[in-house]
Coordinates of C-alpha atoms in Angstrom, one line a residue:
M1399 CA 10.6 -12.7 4.0
S1400 CA 12.6 -9.7 5.5
G1401 CA 11.3 -6.6 3.7
A1402 CA 9.6 -6.1 0.5
P1403 CA 11.3 -7.0 -2.8
V1404 CA 13.0 -4.2 -4.9
F1405 CA 11.3 -3.3 -8.1
L1406 CA 13.5 -2.2 -11.0
S1407 CA 11.9 -0.6 -14.1
A1408 CA 13.2 -0.9 -17.6
A1409 CA 14.9 2.5 -17.3
E1410 CA 16.6 1.5 -14.0
V1411 CA 17.7 -1.9 -15.5
Q1412 CA 19.1 0.1 -18.6
H1413 CA 21.0 2.4 -16.2
H1414 CA 22.6 -0.4 -14.2
L1415 CA 23.4 -2.6 -17.1
G1416 CA 24.7 0.1 -19.5
S1417 CA 26.3 -1.3 -22.7
P1418 CA 25.7 -5.0 -23.5
S1419 CA 29.5 -5.2 -24.0
L1420 CA 29.9 -4.9 -20.3
L1421 CA 28.1 -8.3 -20.0
I1422 CA 30.5 -10.1 -22.2
P1423 CA 33.3 -11.2 -19.7
R1424 CA 30.9 -12.5 -17.2
L1425 CA 28.7 -14.2 -19.8
E1426 CA 31.8 -16.0 -21.2
A1427 CA 32.5 -17.3 -17.8
A1428 CA 28.9 -18.3 -17.2
L1429 CA 28.7 -20.0 -20.6
A1430 CA 31.9 -22.0 -19.9
N1431 CA 30.4 -23.1 -16.6
F1432 CA 27.2 -24.2 -18.3
S1433 CA 29.2 -26.2 -20.9
S1434 CA 31.1 -27.9 -18.2
G1435 CA 27.9 -29.8 -17.0
P1436 CA 27.5 -30.6 -13.3
D1437 CA 31.1 -29.5 -12.5
G1438 CA 30.2 -25.9 -13.7
G1439 CA 27.6 -25.5 -11.0
V1440 CA 24.8 -24.3 -13.3
M1441 CA 21.4 -25.8 -13.0
Q1442 CA 19.1 -24.7 -15.9
P1443 CA 16.4 -26.9 -17.3
V1444 CA 14.9 -26.3 -20.7
R1445 CA 12.3 -23.7 -20.4
T1446 CA 8.6 -24.5 -20.0
V1447 CA 6.4 -22.9 -22.6
V1448 CA 2.7 -22.5 -22.3
P1449 CA 0.9 -21.8 -25.5
V1450 CA -1.8 -19.1 -25.5
A1451 CA -3.3 -20.3 -28.7
K1452 CA -6.4 -18.0 -28.6
H1453 CA -4.2 -15.0 -28.9
R1454 CA -1.2 -16.5 -30.8
G1455 CA 1.0 -16.1 -27.8
F1456 CA 3.3 -18.1 -25.5
L1457 CA 4.4 -17.8 -21.9
G1458 CA 7.9 -19.1 -21.2
V1459 CA 9.2 -20.0 -17.6
M1460 CA 13.0 -20.1 -17.3
P1461 CA 14.5 -20.9 -13.8
A1462 CA 18.3 -21.1 -13.2
Y1463 CA 20.8 -21.4 -10.4
S1464 CA 24.5 -20.6 -10.6
A1465 CA 26.7 -21.8 -7.8
A1466 CA 29.6 -19.6 -8.9
E1467 CA 27.5 -16.5 -8.1
D1468 CA 25.2 -18.2 -5.6
A1469 CA 22.3 -16.7 -7.5
L1470 CA 18.8 -18.1 -8.0
T1471 CA 16.6 -16.5 -10.7
T1472 CA 13.6 -17.1 -12.9
K1473 CA 12.7 -15.3 -16.1
L1474 CA 9.1 -15.1 -17.3
V1475 CA 8.8 -14.1 -20.9
T1476 CA 5.7 -13.7 -23.2
F1477 CA 6.0 -13.5 -27.0
Y1478 CA 3.2 -13.1 -29.4
E1479 CA 3.0 -13.5 -33.2
G1480 CA 1.8 -10.9 -35.5
H1481 CA 2.9 -7.8 -33.6
S1482 CA 4.4 -5.0 -35.7
T1483 CA 7.5 -3.2 -34.4
T1484 CA 5.3 -0.1 -34.1
A1485 CA 2.6 -1.7 -32.0
A1486 CA 1.9 -0.2 -28.6
V1487 CA 2.6 -3.5 -26.9
P1488 CA 5.9 -5.2 -28.0
S1489 CA 5.9 -8.8 -29.3
H1490 CA 8.2 -9.8 -26.5
Q1491 CA 7.9 -8.9 -22.8
A1492 CA 9.8 -10.2 -19.9
T1493 CA 10.1 -10.1 -16.1
V1494 CA 13.1 -11.4 -14.0
L1495 CA 12.6 -12.6 -10.4
L1496 CA 15.7 -12.7 -8.2
F1497 CA 15.6 -14.9 -5.0
D1498 CA 17.7 -15.3 -1.9
P1499 CA 19.1 -18.8 -2.6
S1500 CA 19.7 -19.5 1.1
N1501 CA 16.0 -19.3 2.0
G1502 CA 14.0 -18.7 -1.1
S1503 CA 12.9 -15.1 -0.3
L1504 CA 12.1 -12.9 -3.2
L1505 CA 14.7 -10.1 -3.4
A1506 CA 13.8 -8.3 -6.6
V1507 CA 11.4 -8.0 -9.5
M1508 CA 13.1 -6.6 -12.6
D1509 CA 12.0 -5.6 -16.0
G1510 CA 13.4 -8.4 -18.2
T1511 CA 12.9 -7.0 -21.7
V1512 CA 16.1 -4.9 -21.6
I1513 CA 18.0 -7.8 -20.0
S1514 CA 16.8 -10.2 -22.7
A1515 CA 17.9 -7.9 -25.5
K1516 CA 21.3 -7.2 -24.1
R1517 CA 21.9 -10.8 -23.1
T1518 CA 21.0 -12.2 -26.5
A1519 CA 23.2 -9.7 -28.3
A1520 CA 26.2 -10.3 -26.0
V1521 CA 26.0 -14.0 -26.4
S1522 CA 25.8 -13.7 -30.2
A1523 CA 28.9 -11.4 -30.0
I1524 CA 30.8 -14.1 -28.0
A1525 CA 30.0 -16.7 -30.5
T1526 CA 31.0 -14.4 -33.4
K1527 CA 34.3 -13.6 -31.8
F1528 CA 35.3 -17.2 -32.0
L1529 CA 33.5 -18.3 -35.2
K1530 CA 33.6 -15.4 -37.6
P1531 CA 36.0 -15.4 -40.6
P1532 CA 39.4 -13.9 -39.8
S1533 CA 38.8 -10.8 -42.0
S1534 CA 35.2 -9.9 -41.6
E1535 CA 34.1 -6.7 -43.3
V1536 CA 30.4 -7.0 -43.9
L1537 CA 27.7 -7.4 -41.3
C1538 CA 24.1 -8.2 -42.3
I1539 CA 21.1 -7.9 -39.9
L1540 CA 17.7 -9.5 -40.9
G1541 CA 15.0 -8.0 -38.9
A1542 CA 14.5 -4.5 -37.5
G1543 CA 13.0 -5.1 -34.0
V1544 CA 14.4 -4.7 -30.5
Q1545 CA 17.0 -7.5 -31.1
A1546 CA 18.3 -5.8 -34.2
Y1547 CA 19.1 -2.7 -32.3
S1548 CA 20.8 -4.5 -29.4
H1549 CA 22.8 -6.6 -31.8
Y1550 CA 23.8 -3.6 -33.8
E1551 CA 25.0 -1.8 -30.6
V1552 CA 27.2 -4.6 -29.3
F1553 CA 28.5 -5.7 -32.7
T1554 CA 29.6 -2.2 -33.8
E1555 CA 31.3 -1.9 -30.4
Q1556 CA 33.1 -5.2 -30.5
F1557 CA 34.0 -5.5 -34.1
S1558 CA 35.2 -3.3 -37.0
F1559 CA 32.9 -3.8 -40.0
K1560 CA 33.4 -1.7 -43.1
E1561 CA 29.8 -2.2 -44.2
V1562 CA 26.5 -2.8 -42.3
R1563 CA 23.3 -3.9 -44.1
I1564 CA 19.7 -4.4 -42.9
W1565 CA 16.7 -6.0 -44.4
N1566 CA 13.2 -6.2 -42.9
R1567 CA 9.9 -7.5 -44.2
T1568 CA 8.5 -4.0 -43.8
K1569 CA 11.1 -1.9 -45.4
E1570 CA 9.8 1.3 -43.6
N1571 CA 11.0 -0.2 -40.3
A1572 CA 14.5 -1.0 -41.8
E1573 CA 14.7 2.6 -42.9
K1574 CA 13.8 3.8 -39.4
F1575 CA 16.4 1.6 -38.0
A1576 CA 19.1 3.1 -40.3
D1577 CA 18.0 6.7 -39.4
R1578 CA 18.0 6.0 -35.6
V1579 CA 21.3 4.1 -35.1
Q1580 CA 24.7 5.8 -35.1
G1581 CA 26.7 4.9 -38.1
E1582 CA 25.9 4.3 -41.7
V1583 CA 23.6 1.3 -42.5
Q1584 CA 22.6 0.2 -46.0
V1585 CA 18.8 -0.6 -46.3
C1586 CA 18.3 -3.6 -48.7
S1587 CA 15.2 -4.5 -50.6
S1588 CA 15.6 -8.3 -50.4
V1589 CA 17.2 -10.9 -48.2
Q1590 CA 19.4 -12.0 -51.1
E1591 CA 20.7 -8.5 -51.6
A1592 CA 21.5 -8.1 -47.9
V1593 CA 23.3 -11.4 -47.4
T1594 CA 25.3 -11.7 -50.7
G1595 CA 28.9 -11.4 -49.7
A1596 CA 28.3 -10.9 -46.0
D1597 CA 30.8 -12.3 -43.6
V1598 CA 28.5 -12.2 -40.5
I1599 CA 24.7 -12.6 -40.7
I1600 CA 22.3 -12.1 -37.8
T1601 CA 18.7 -13.4 -38.1
V1602 CA 16.4 -11.7 -35.6
T1603 CA 13.0 -12.2 -37.2
M1604 CA 10.0 -14.1 -36.1
A1605 CA 9.7 -15.9 -39.4
T1606 CA 7.8 -19.2 -39.5
E1607 CA 9.2 -20.2 -42.9
P1608 CA 12.8 -20.0 -44.2
I1609 CA 14.0 -16.5 -45.3
L1610 CA 17.7 -17.2 -45.6
F1611 CA 18.8 -19.7 -48.2
G1612 CA 22.1 -21.5 -48.4
K1613 CA 22.6 -20.7 -52.1
W1614 CA 23.0 -17.0 -51.1
V1615 CA 25.5 -17.4 -48.3
K1616 CA 29.1 -17.3 -49.1
P1617 CA 31.5 -20.1 -47.9
G1618 CA 32.9 -19.3 -44.5
A1619 CA 30.2 -16.9 -43.4
H1620 CA 29.1 -17.0 -39.7
I1621 CA 25.4 -16.9 -38.9
N1622 CA 23.9 -16.1 -35.6
A1623 CA 20.3 -17.6 -36.0
V1624 CA 18.3 -16.0 -33.2
G1625 CA 14.7 -15.7 -34.2
A1626 CA 13.3 -19.2 -34.8
S1627 CA 12.9 -20.3 -31.1
R1628 CA 9.8 -22.4 -31.6
P1629 CA 9.7 -25.9 -33.0
D1630 CA 7.5 -24.9 -35.9
W1631 CA 9.4 -21.7 -36.8
R1632 CA 12.1 -21.5 -39.5
E1633 CA 14.6 -18.8 -40.6
L1634 CA 17.2 -21.0 -42.4
D1635 CA 16.5 -23.4 -45.3
D1636 CA 17.5 -27.1 -45.4
V1637 CA 20.4 -26.4 -47.8
L1638 CA 22.0 -24.0 -45.3
M1639 CA 21.3 -26.3 -42.4
T1640 CA 22.9 -29.2 -44.3
Q1641 CA 26.0 -27.3 -45.3
A1642 CA 26.6 -25.6 -42.0
V1643 CA 28.9 -26.5 -39.2
L1644 CA 26.4 -26.5 -36.3
Y1645 CA 26.9 -25.1 -32.9
V1646 CA 24.3 -25.0 -30.1
D1647 CA 24.3 -24.1 -26.4
S1648 CA 22.3 -27.1 -25.5
Q1649 CA 21.4 -30.1 -27.6
E1650 CA 18.5 -30.8 -25.3
A1651 CA 17.0 -27.3 -25.9
A1652 CA 17.7 -27.3 -29.6
L1653 CA 15.9 -30.7 -30.1
K1654 CA 12.9 -29.3 -28.2
E1655 CA 12.6 -25.7 -29.5
S1656 CA 14.6 -25.0 -32.6
G1657 CA 12.5 -25.3 -35.7
D1658 CA 15.6 -24.9 -37.9
V1659 CA 17.1 -28.0 -36.2
M1660 CA 14.0 -30.1 -35.9
L1661 CA 12.3 -29.5 -39.2
S1662 CA 15.5 -29.6 -41.3
G1663 CA 16.2 -33.1 -40.0
V1664 CA 19.9 -32.5 -39.4
W1665 CA 19.5 -33.7 -35.9
Q1666 CA 19.3 -37.2 -37.1
W1667 CA 22.8 -37.3 -38.6
K1668 CA 24.8 -34.1 -38.2
T1669 CA 27.7 -34.0 -35.8
W1670 CA 26.8 -31.6 -33.0
L1671 CA 29.3 -29.1 -31.7
Q1672 CA 28.4 -28.0 -28.2
P1673 CA 31.6 -26.0 -27.4
S1674 CA 33.2 -25.4 -24.1
W1675 CA 33.0 -21.7 -24.5
C1676 CA 36.1 -19.6 -25.1
T1677 CA 38.1 -22.8 -26.0
I1678 CA 36.7 -23.4 -29.6
P1679 CA 39.5 -24.8 -31.8
G1680 CA 40.5 -22.3 -34.3
C1681 CA 40.7 -24.9 -37.0
L1682 CA 36.9 -25.0 -37.1
V1683 CA 36.6 -21.5 -38.3
N1684 CA 37.7 -22.2 -41.8
K1685 CA 35.1 -24.9 -42.6
M1686 CA 32.7 -24.2 -45.4
K1687 CA 30.1 -22.5 -43.3
E1688 CA 29.8 -21.5 -39.7
L1689 CA 26.4 -21.5 -38.0
R1690 CA 25.5 -21.1 -34.3
L1691 CA 21.9 -21.5 -33.5
V1692 CA 21.1 -19.2 -30.6
V1693 CA 18.1 -20.9 -29.0
D1694 CA 16.6 -18.7 -26.3
A1695 CA 15.7 -21.8 -24.2
T1696 CA 19.3 -22.5 -23.5
V1697 CA 22.0 -20.9 -21.2
S1698 CA 21.5 -17.5 -22.9
G1699 CA 18.0 -17.5 -21.5
M1700 CA 18.7 -17.0 -17.8
L1701 CA 22.4 -16.7 -17.0
P1702 CA 22.7 -13.0 -17.7
P1703 CA 20.3 -11.9 -14.9
V1704 CA 22.1 -14.4 -12.7
V1705 CA 25.6 -12.9 -13.4
S1706 CA 24.6 -9.2 -13.9

């Protein structure tokens, strides 16, 4: 190895990345490469997850190589159940390792928490651009943690919503969210109140049982389901999963990690739509419901640090 690797703190990563909107053009290209299979030059296996059952935690290992950028990276992420948003240690922590692909030398060790937050929000925004109803006025966010803040930032930059609503299991945290962000946000007392009439819904909770029910969601709404990234976690009920037009980044990853897909049983019969990104047919947008499951084990897990 020639020289010691560079270490980038969360503040330094934040400075270099800036707004998550800046990631969108390169992420669109990376997602298209991933969707192209071997011809796209992206090698990214489904992440390996090691349970830490004694402490209700998990360690995820997520390697990736992109030929287009000639970049080799691995993200290490830990996530623990039961942490409040005010806890001294966050529920999700991540580190990204960047290697020299020509010889395997470690080039950089970067805080991955900021990268993960911005990446997930940017990928959700890309999906929303293609799948949301044409005239979307109401945005709803379920959850008030780190991902809620990053999604709010990029969605209010990329889209013009007339109304933004938030719900969180602990209402106090939703109220803090509304106070801290720029712009007016309506704090709702229930999920039903928050999602009724919403055009775009973002679920960024760590729920283990469904919190969003199909009977509450209006026809044509677009849902970015982000939080249920374990095979035994749920955010969406069976009715919603049955009625939805289902998009996933990776069928392999969804069948291994998405509780919403696996436990609802839709994988046994539903037509899967794994789009070649940025070429989604416009005719799909007007179907009864639009649902994209953002599973953090798929392309959105590692490509942002590769392309950033």
